[in-house]
Amino acid sequence: MLAYERQALLTSLQKLSDQHTRQKAMDECTKFAERLDAATLPGFLGVLHTTNDRHTVKCRSGVARLYGLVAHFHPDLIAPHLARVTDTLVARIKDKDGNRELREACATALGEIVKELQTPHAVAQCLRPLLPALSETIEPVQAAAALSLACVLQGAGEVGDVAAGRVTAALLRALGHCCVGARGALLDAAAALLSHSPQSARLHAPSFVAPLLSACAAADAGARRGGADALRVLVGAQPEAAAEAKTRAMPALHALRADKHRLVREAATAATTTWRRHFGDETATATPDGGGKPSAASRRQQLREEMRKGKSAASARNLAIPSPVVEAPTPVAIIDRRPSSANPPTVAAASPRRSRLASPGPPEPSPAEEPVVPEPSPTVVAAEE
């Protein structure tokens, strides 16, 4: 690569940091990658290798995408440089200031490289730095390494017995001591191995049953979603291993169908449908121990159903209760006993309060008639002077 070409490439990479010039700079770098040949490719890759944490995250993300474009345009030319390329991409995954965009760009580039080359050498070169990265104690790094491994397995197809054994050992070791937020990504990588390498992973499929069932009862929603998805893939790609675990898997999936997170419920519903399609409805009443004793998840589900039915019955009883009937108050007679020569003692009957629900009382006496005290001895209130 000539000096002016190198300088033009460096200028375009610097423009990736600016939002206004990013798309134009990416187009320039893409055209530059299309014109590469055996003489100019090493210099081009050398410039890409020099990008590190001193460059902006946007610049490093663009460089990661350029690796995938080079593999797409020149798969034969990039094969001798795979070791340095994969080491650089995995190093970008481990950047302390890296974000989700950068890590996803690196994972996509690794998957693109394996997909374009389709050789065992490319798979081995990608797995070499990725498998140790699965044991990282930093959650974003471990999750990004698992995502990259899933992309590599999806692009590679059948990886072979040796590679499948290495991947299985690394995944089981990571699932045993993983970060909380990275468990879902590790389960996705396991699902990618089971689905895209069914022949190579057939011997190792039973080893994943226990971690998948354990993930279905995890506290993290991403782990529960990943466990349900992996169980759906297991029954589709490895029916022999799924047949041995159907008495334990179906109760776990039924419990997840009532999960509070929508993604978990959707994944559990899809997995339950797939399992029923393969084994029929007899697995719906299966228990984890194969007997009549229900599991803890089944008991919780049954308790929720009973509580729901109890609330419905209470609501029905409340609707059936009749309205109370209010009785009419007893009429009260007031007798004026104050001595008066002009006005003799008279009896005034107080009209009772009428209730809406009670029957109307006797009609009031007309002004011409003298008030008469009722026959039943009413309550008499004497008005004292």
Short mmCIF file of C-alpha atoms in Angstrom, two decimals:
data_model
loop_
_atom_site.label_atom_id
_atom_site.label_comp_id
_atom_site.label_asym_id
_atom_site.label_seq_id
_atom_site.Cartn_x
_atom_site.Cartn_y
_atom_site.Cartn_z
CA MET A 1 0.00 0.00 0.00
CA LEU A 2 1.32 3.39 -1.02
CA ALA A 3 1.84 6.18 1.47
CA TYR A 4 -0.95 8.38 0.13
CA GLU A 5 -3.39 5.46 0.14
CA ARG A 6 -2.51 4.72 3.73
CA GLN A 7 -3.04 8.34 4.68
CA ALA A 8 -6.40 8.45 2.86
CA LEU A 9 -7.51 5.33 4.72
CA LEU A 10 -6.48 6.82 8.08
CA THR A 11 -8.41 9.99 7.27
CA SER A 12 -11.53 8.00 6.43
CA LEU A 13 -11.23 6.04 9.67
CA GLN A 14 -11.01 9.27 11.63
CA LYS A 15 -14.21 10.48 9.97
CA LEU A 16 -16.04 7.50 11.42
CA SER A 17 -16.04 9.27 14.78
CA ASP A 18 -18.18 12.13 13.50
CA GLN A 19 -21.87 11.51 13.11
CA HIS A 20 -22.17 13.83 10.11
CA THR A 21 -19.35 12.20 8.12
CA ARG A 22 -19.69 8.60 9.32
CA GLN A 23 -21.75 7.23 6.44
CA LYS A 24 -19.58 8.92 3.80
CA ALA A 25 -16.42 7.61 5.45
CA MET A 26 -17.85 4.08 5.61
CA ASP A 27 -18.68 4.22 1.90
CA GLU A 28 -15.11 5.31 1.12
CA CYS A 29 -13.65 2.47 3.20
CA THR A 30 -16.00 -0.04 1.55
CA LYS A 31 -14.90 1.05 -1.94
CA PHE A 32 -11.29 0.84 -0.82
CA ALA A 33 -11.84 -2.73 0.45
CA GLU A 34 -13.38 -3.78 -2.86
CA ARG A 35 -10.24 -2.77 -4.78
CA LEU A 36 -7.84 -4.74 -2.58
CA ASP A 37 -5.55 -7.42 -3.99
CA ALA A 38 -2.84 -9.68 -2.67
CA ALA A 39 -0.34 -6.81 -2.62
CA THR A 40 -2.46 -4.17 -0.89
CA LEU A 41 -4.42 -6.38 1.55
CA PRO A 42 -1.64 -6.73 4.18
CA GLY A 43 -1.22 -2.95 4.37
CA PHE A 44 -4.97 -2.43 4.64
CA LEU A 45 -5.26 -4.96 7.45
CA GLY A 46 -2.23 -3.42 9.15
CA VAL A 47 -4.04 -0.10 9.38
CA LEU A 48 -7.12 -1.79 10.80
CA HIS A 49 -5.02 -3.65 13.37
CA THR A 50 -3.66 -0.38 14.76
CA THR A 51 -7.05 0.79 15.97
CA ASN A 52 -7.27 0.33 19.73
CA ASP A 53 -8.83 1.94 22.78
CA ARG A 54 -7.26 5.29 21.89
CA HIS A 55 -9.74 5.58 19.03
CA THR A 56 -13.40 6.31 19.57
CA VAL A 57 -15.94 3.54 19.97
CA LYS A 58 -17.63 4.54 16.69
CA CYS A 59 -14.32 4.24 14.87
CA ARG A 60 -13.60 0.81 16.33
CA SER A 61 -17.12 -0.36 15.46
CA GLY A 62 -16.61 0.70 11.85
CA VAL A 63 -13.27 -1.12 11.73
CA ALA A 64 -14.93 -4.31 13.02
CA ARG A 65 -17.49 -4.11 10.20
CA LEU A 66 -14.66 -3.62 7.70
CA TYR A 67 -13.17 -6.97 8.72
CA GLY A 68 -16.41 -8.65 7.73
CA LEU A 69 -16.51 -6.77 4.43
CA VAL A 70 -12.96 -7.85 3.58
CA ALA A 71 -13.93 -11.48 4.27
CA HIS A 72 -16.97 -11.01 2.03
CA PHE A 73 -15.02 -9.48 -0.88
CA HIS A 74 -11.79 -11.50 -0.58
CA PRO A 75 -12.34 -14.75 1.35
CA ASP A 76 -9.30 -16.43 -0.18
CA LEU A 77 -6.96 -13.51 0.49
CA ILE A 78 -7.89 -13.07 4.14
CA ALA A 79 -7.39 -16.73 5.10
CA PRO A 80 -3.63 -16.42 5.87
CA HIS A 81 -4.36 -13.43 8.17
CA LEU A 82 -7.15 -15.00 10.22
CA ALA A 83 -5.10 -15.43 13.38
CA ARG A 84 -4.34 -11.71 13.67
CA VAL A 85 -7.86 -10.72 12.63
CA THR A 86 -9.61 -12.90 15.22
CA ASP A 87 -7.22 -11.79 17.97
CA THR A 88 -7.96 -8.15 17.16
CA LEU A 89 -11.73 -8.67 17.18
CA VAL A 90 -11.68 -10.52 20.51
CA ALA A 91 -9.47 -7.77 21.95
CA ARG A 92 -12.08 -5.20 20.90
CA ILE A 93 -14.71 -7.27 22.71
CA LYS A 94 -12.68 -6.93 25.91
CA ASP A 95 -12.26 -3.14 25.67
CA LYS A 96 -13.20 -1.58 28.99
CA ASP A 97 -14.93 1.38 27.36
CA GLY A 98 -16.68 -0.74 24.73
CA ASN A 99 -20.42 -0.61 24.38
CA ARG A 100 -23.07 -2.88 22.93
CA GLU A 101 -22.62 -1.54 19.40
CA LEU A 102 -18.92 -2.38 19.35
CA ARG A 103 -19.36 -5.88 20.76
CA GLU A 104 -22.21 -6.72 18.39
CA ALA A 105 -20.12 -5.47 15.44
CA CYS A 106 -17.26 -7.77 16.47
CA ALA A 107 -19.60 -10.75 16.86
CA THR A 108 -21.15 -10.11 13.45
CA ALA A 109 -17.70 -9.83 11.84
CA LEU A 110 -16.58 -13.16 13.31
CA GLY A 111 -19.74 -14.86 12.07
CA GLU A 112 -19.29 -13.29 8.61
CA ILE A 113 -15.71 -14.53 8.39
CA VAL A 114 -16.66 -18.13 9.18
CA LYS A 115 -19.67 -17.99 6.88
CA GLU A 116 -17.64 -16.76 3.90
CA LEU A 117 -14.68 -19.11 4.31
CA GLN A 118 -16.56 -22.29 5.35
CA THR A 119 -13.38 -24.12 6.31
CA PRO A 120 -12.38 -26.00 9.48
CA HIS A 121 -9.32 -23.75 9.67
CA ALA A 122 -11.51 -20.65 9.93
CA VAL A 123 -13.62 -22.24 12.66
CA ALA A 124 -10.53 -23.26 14.62
CA GLN A 125 -9.02 -19.78 14.35
CA CYS A 126 -12.22 -18.19 15.65
CA LEU A 127 -12.68 -20.67 18.49
CA ARG A 128 -9.08 -20.31 19.68
CA PRO A 129 -9.51 -16.87 21.32
CA LEU A 130 -13.28 -17.09 21.87
CA LEU A 131 -13.49 -20.14 24.12
CA PRO A 132 -11.17 -18.72 26.81
CA ALA A 133 -13.17 -15.47 26.70
CA LEU A 134 -16.26 -17.40 27.88
CA SER A 135 -14.64 -17.66 31.33
CA GLU A 136 -14.34 -13.89 31.77
CA THR A 137 -15.68 -12.56 35.07
CA ILE A 138 -16.88 -9.28 33.52
CA GLU A 139 -20.52 -9.67 32.56
CA PRO A 140 -20.56 -7.63 29.29
CA VAL A 141 -17.41 -9.35 28.06
CA GLN A 142 -18.71 -12.83 28.83
CA ALA A 143 -22.05 -12.06 27.18
CA ALA A 144 -20.31 -10.66 24.09
CA ALA A 145 -18.06 -13.73 23.85
CA ALA A 146 -21.13 -15.99 24.02
CA LEU A 147 -22.86 -13.90 21.35
CA SER A 148 -19.79 -14.14 19.12
CA LEU A 149 -19.65 -17.90 19.62
CA ALA A 150 -23.32 -18.19 18.62
CA CYS A 151 -22.63 -16.19 15.43
CA VAL A 152 -19.64 -18.41 14.62
CA LEU A 153 -21.66 -21.62 15.13
CA GLN A 154 -24.53 -20.30 13.03
CA GLY A 155 -22.20 -19.41 10.16
CA ALA A 156 -20.08 -22.58 10.33
CA GLY A 157 -22.78 -25.25 10.22
CA GLU A 158 -21.34 -28.64 11.12
CA VAL A 159 -18.18 -27.94 13.09
CA GLY A 160 -17.02 -31.51 13.51
CA ASP A 161 -16.74 -33.81 16.51
CA VAL A 162 -13.54 -32.31 17.89
CA ALA A 163 -14.74 -28.71 17.73
CA ALA A 164 -18.16 -29.70 19.12
CA GLY A 165 -16.49 -31.36 22.10
CA ARG A 166 -14.39 -28.26 22.81
CA VAL A 167 -17.37 -25.95 22.54
CA THR A 168 -19.50 -28.20 24.78
CA ALA A 169 -16.84 -28.33 27.49
CA ALA A 170 -16.36 -24.55 27.41
CA LEU A 171 -20.11 -23.86 27.53
CA LEU A 172 -20.78 -26.27 30.39
CA ARG A 173 -17.91 -24.82 32.36
CA ALA A 174 -19.16 -21.27 31.77
CA LEU A 175 -22.77 -22.15 32.60
CA GLY A 176 -21.64 -23.59 35.92
CA HIS A 177 -19.96 -20.32 36.98
CA CYS A 178 -21.36 -17.54 34.84
CA CYS A 179 -22.38 -13.95 35.40
CA VAL A 180 -26.08 -13.36 35.94
CA GLY A 181 -26.64 -11.26 32.83
CA ALA A 182 -24.54 -13.52 30.56
CA ARG A 183 -26.49 -16.72 31.19
CA GLY A 184 -29.04 -16.06 28.48
CA ALA A 185 -26.33 -15.46 25.85
CA LEU A 186 -24.56 -18.69 26.87
CA LEU A 187 -27.81 -20.61 26.48
CA ASP A 188 -28.27 -19.08 23.02
CA ALA A 189 -24.80 -20.31 22.09
CA ALA A 190 -25.71 -23.80 23.32
CA ALA A 191 -28.89 -23.68 21.23
CA ALA A 192 -26.84 -22.65 18.18
CA LEU A 193 -24.56 -25.64 18.65
CA LEU A 194 -27.48 -28.07 19.00
CA SER A 195 -29.38 -26.72 16.00
CA HIS A 196 -26.64 -25.92 13.47
CA SER A 197 -24.38 -28.91 14.27
CA PRO A 198 -26.91 -31.68 15.00
CA GLN A 199 -24.65 -34.53 13.92
CA SER A 200 -21.57 -33.29 15.74
CA ALA A 201 -23.48 -32.39 18.92
CA ARG A 202 -25.55 -35.57 19.15
CA LEU A 203 -23.23 -37.19 21.69
CA HIS A 204 -23.08 -34.03 23.80
CA ALA A 205 -26.79 -33.10 23.76
CA PRO A 206 -27.72 -35.00 26.99
CA SER A 207 -25.13 -32.95 28.87
CA PHE A 208 -27.12 -29.77 28.25
CA VAL A 209 -30.42 -31.04 29.70
CA ALA A 210 -29.63 -30.25 33.34
CA PRO A 211 -28.33 -26.69 32.68
CA LEU A 212 -31.37 -25.92 30.54
CA LEU A 213 -33.83 -27.09 33.17
CA SER A 214 -31.95 -25.17 35.83
CA ALA A 215 -32.15 -22.02 33.73
CA CYS A 216 -35.94 -22.31 33.54
CA ALA A 217 -36.10 -21.73 37.30
CA ALA A 218 -33.50 -18.95 37.39
CA ALA A 219 -34.21 -15.52 38.88
CA ASP A 220 -33.02 -13.70 35.73
CA ALA A 221 -35.65 -13.29 33.02
CA GLY A 222 -33.03 -13.58 30.25
CA ALA A 223 -31.93 -16.94 31.60
CA ARG A 224 -35.51 -18.23 31.73
CA ARG A 225 -36.11 -17.06 28.17
CA GLY A 226 -32.87 -18.67 27.00
CA GLY A 227 -33.72 -21.93 28.75
CA ALA A 228 -37.14 -22.10 27.08
CA ASP A 229 -35.67 -21.35 23.65
CA ALA A 230 -32.93 -23.94 24.12
CA LEU A 231 -35.48 -26.59 25.13
CA ARG A 232 -37.46 -25.84 21.98
CA VAL A 233 -34.30 -26.28 19.89
CA LEU A 234 -33.37 -29.44 21.78
CA VAL A 235 -36.59 -31.26 20.97
CA GLY A 236 -36.36 -30.21 17.31
CA ALA A 237 -32.68 -31.00 16.66
CA GLN A 238 -31.97 -33.71 19.25
CA PRO A 239 -35.20 -35.69 19.83
CA GLU A 240 -33.35 -38.62 21.45
CA ALA A 241 -32.00 -36.46 24.25
CA ALA A 242 -35.34 -34.68 24.60
CA ALA A 243 -37.25 -37.95 24.98
CA GLU A 244 -35.28 -38.78 28.11
CA ALA A 245 -36.04 -35.38 29.65
CA LYS A 246 -39.69 -34.92 28.69
CA THR A 247 -41.03 -35.79 32.16
CA ARG A 248 -38.95 -32.95 33.64
CA ALA A 249 -39.10 -30.43 30.83
CA MET A 250 -42.87 -30.11 30.39
CA PRO A 251 -43.67 -29.03 33.98
CA ALA A 252 -40.91 -26.43 33.78
CA LEU A 253 -42.29 -25.06 30.51
CA HIS A 254 -45.86 -25.01 31.86
CA ALA A 255 -44.69 -22.94 34.83
CA LEU A 256 -42.95 -20.45 32.51
CA ARG A 257 -46.16 -19.89 30.56
CA ALA A 258 -47.42 -17.90 33.56
CA ASP A 259 -44.23 -15.83 33.87
CA LYS A 260 -44.55 -12.08 34.40
CA HIS A 261 -42.26 -11.25 31.44
CA ARG A 262 -43.78 -11.35 27.97
CA LEU A 263 -40.68 -12.71 26.20
CA VAL A 264 -40.46 -15.60 28.66
CA ARG A 265 -44.15 -16.46 28.18
CA GLU A 266 -43.82 -16.39 24.39
CA ALA A 267 -40.71 -18.59 24.43
CA ALA A 268 -42.34 -21.07 26.81
CA THR A 269 -45.49 -21.24 24.70
CA ALA A 270 -43.50 -21.92 21.53
CA ALA A 271 -41.44 -24.58 23.29
CA THR A 272 -44.53 -26.27 24.74
CA THR A 273 -46.14 -26.40 21.30
CA THR A 274 -43.01 -27.99 19.82
CA TRP A 275 -42.78 -30.59 22.57
CA ARG A 276 -46.44 -31.52 22.21
CA ARG A 277 -46.02 -31.83 18.46
CA HIS A 278 -43.24 -34.38 18.97
CA PHE A 279 -44.50 -36.33 21.97
CA GLY A 280 -48.25 -35.63 22.09
CA ASP A 281 -50.38 -34.39 24.98
CA GLU A 282 -49.35 -37.12 27.41
CA THR A 283 -46.43 -34.94 28.51
CA ALA A 284 -48.82 -32.25 29.74
CA THR A 285 -49.44 -34.12 33.01
CA ALA A 286 -45.88 -35.37 33.44
CA THR A 287 -44.00 -34.67 36.66
CA PRO A 288 -40.27 -34.13 37.11
CA ASP A 289 -39.77 -37.41 39.00
CA GLY A 290 -41.94 -39.43 36.59
CA GLY A 291 -44.52 -40.26 39.26
CA GLY A 292 -47.67 -38.75 40.66
CA LYS A 293 -45.99 -36.19 42.93
CA PRO A 294 -46.20 -32.75 41.32
CA SER A 295 -43.21 -30.45 41.21
CA ALA A 296 -42.92 -27.17 43.09
CA ALA A 297 -43.66 -25.23 39.91
CA SER A 298 -46.76 -27.35 39.29
CA ARG A 299 -47.95 -26.78 42.85
CA ARG A 300 -47.50 -23.03 42.48
CA GLN A 301 -49.45 -23.07 39.24
CA GLN A 302 -52.22 -25.13 40.84
CA LEU A 303 -52.35 -22.75 43.83
CA ARG A 304 -52.70 -19.77 41.50
CA GLU A 305 -55.59 -21.48 39.70
CA GLU A 306 -57.34 -22.25 42.99
CA MET A 307 -56.95 -18.65 44.16
CA ARG A 308 -58.36 -17.39 40.88
CA LYS A 309 -61.37 -19.72 41.17
CA GLY A 310 -61.92 -18.63 44.78
CA LYS A 311 -62.00 -14.98 43.78
CA SER A 312 -64.50 -15.72 41.03
CA ALA A 313 -66.77 -17.62 43.44
CA ALA A 314 -66.61 -14.79 46.00
CA SER A 315 -67.57 -12.27 43.33
CA ALA A 316 -70.56 -14.41 42.34
CA ARG A 317 -71.70 -14.66 45.98
CA ASN A 318 -71.48 -10.91 46.42
CA LEU A 319 -73.70 -10.37 43.42
CA ALA A 320 -76.33 -12.80 44.79
CA ILE A 321 -76.73 -11.07 48.22
CA PRO A 322 -80.15 -9.18 48.33
CA SER A 323 -80.38 -5.54 49.34
CA PRO A 324 -81.35 -4.90 52.99
CA VAL A 325 -84.95 -3.77 53.78
CA VAL A 326 -85.25 -0.71 56.02
CA GLU A 327 -88.24 -0.84 58.39
CA ALA A 328 -90.41 2.20 59.07
CA PRO A 329 -89.74 3.91 62.42
CA THR A 330 -92.34 3.76 65.20
CA PRO A 331 -94.55 6.88 65.24
CA VAL A 332 -94.04 9.17 68.22
CA ALA A 333 -96.94 11.16 69.78
CA ILE A 334 -96.23 14.47 71.53
CA ILE A 335 -98.78 15.52 74.20
CA ASP A 336 -98.84 19.10 75.38
CA ARG A 337 -99.74 19.08 79.10
CA ARG A 338 -98.97 22.70 79.85
CA PRO A 339 -101.91 24.31 81.70
CA SER A 340 -103.70 26.97 79.74
CA SER A 341 -107.19 28.31 80.16
CA ALA A 342 -107.49 29.43 76.58
CA ASN A 343 -105.95 26.41 74.96
CA PRO A 344 -106.90 23.00 76.31
CA PRO A 345 -104.37 20.15 76.12
CA THR A 346 -104.05 18.84 72.65
CA VAL A 347 -102.23 15.89 71.19
CA ALA A 348 -100.05 16.35 68.13
CA ALA A 349 -98.94 13.28 66.26
CA ALA A 350 -95.50 13.52 64.74
CA SER A 351 -95.40 12.23 61.21
CA PRO A 352 -92.89 9.38 60.94
CA ARG A 353 -89.98 9.49 58.54
CA ARG A 354 -90.68 7.57 55.42
CA SER A 355 -88.15 5.17 54.02
CA ARG A 356 -87.72 4.44 50.39
CA LEU A 357 -87.97 0.72 50.96
CA ALA A 358 -90.72 0.77 53.65
CA SER A 359 -94.45 0.80 52.94
CA PRO A 360 -96.21 4.18 53.31
CA GLY A 361 -97.70 4.92 56.72
CA PRO A 362 -101.32 5.85 57.53
CA PRO A 363 -102.69 9.03 55.97
CA GLU A 364 -102.38 12.23 57.97
CA PRO A 365 -105.57 13.55 59.61
CA SER A 366 -107.36 16.35 57.93
CA PRO A 367 -107.40 19.78 59.62
CA ALA A 368 -111.07 19.42 60.55
CA GLU A 369 -110.58 16.22 62.49
CA GLU A 370 -109.13 16.09 65.96
CA PRO A 371 -105.91 14.13 66.29
CA VAL A 372 -106.35 10.77 67.93
CA VAL A 373 -103.65 8.96 69.84
CA PRO A 374 -102.94 5.52 68.28
CA GLU A 375 -104.24 2.47 70.12
CA PRO A 376 -100.86 0.78 70.67
CA SER A 377 -99.32 2.69 73.49
CA PRO A 378 -96.83 4.88 71.70
CA THR A 379 -93.82 6.44 73.21
CA VAL A 380 -95.06 9.52 75.03
CA VAL A 381 -92.90 12.52 75.46
CA ALA A 382 -94.24 15.07 77.97
CA ALA A 383 -93.41 18.65 77.34
CA GLU A 384 -92.59 20.22 80.67
CA GLU A 385 -92.76 23.91 81.25
#
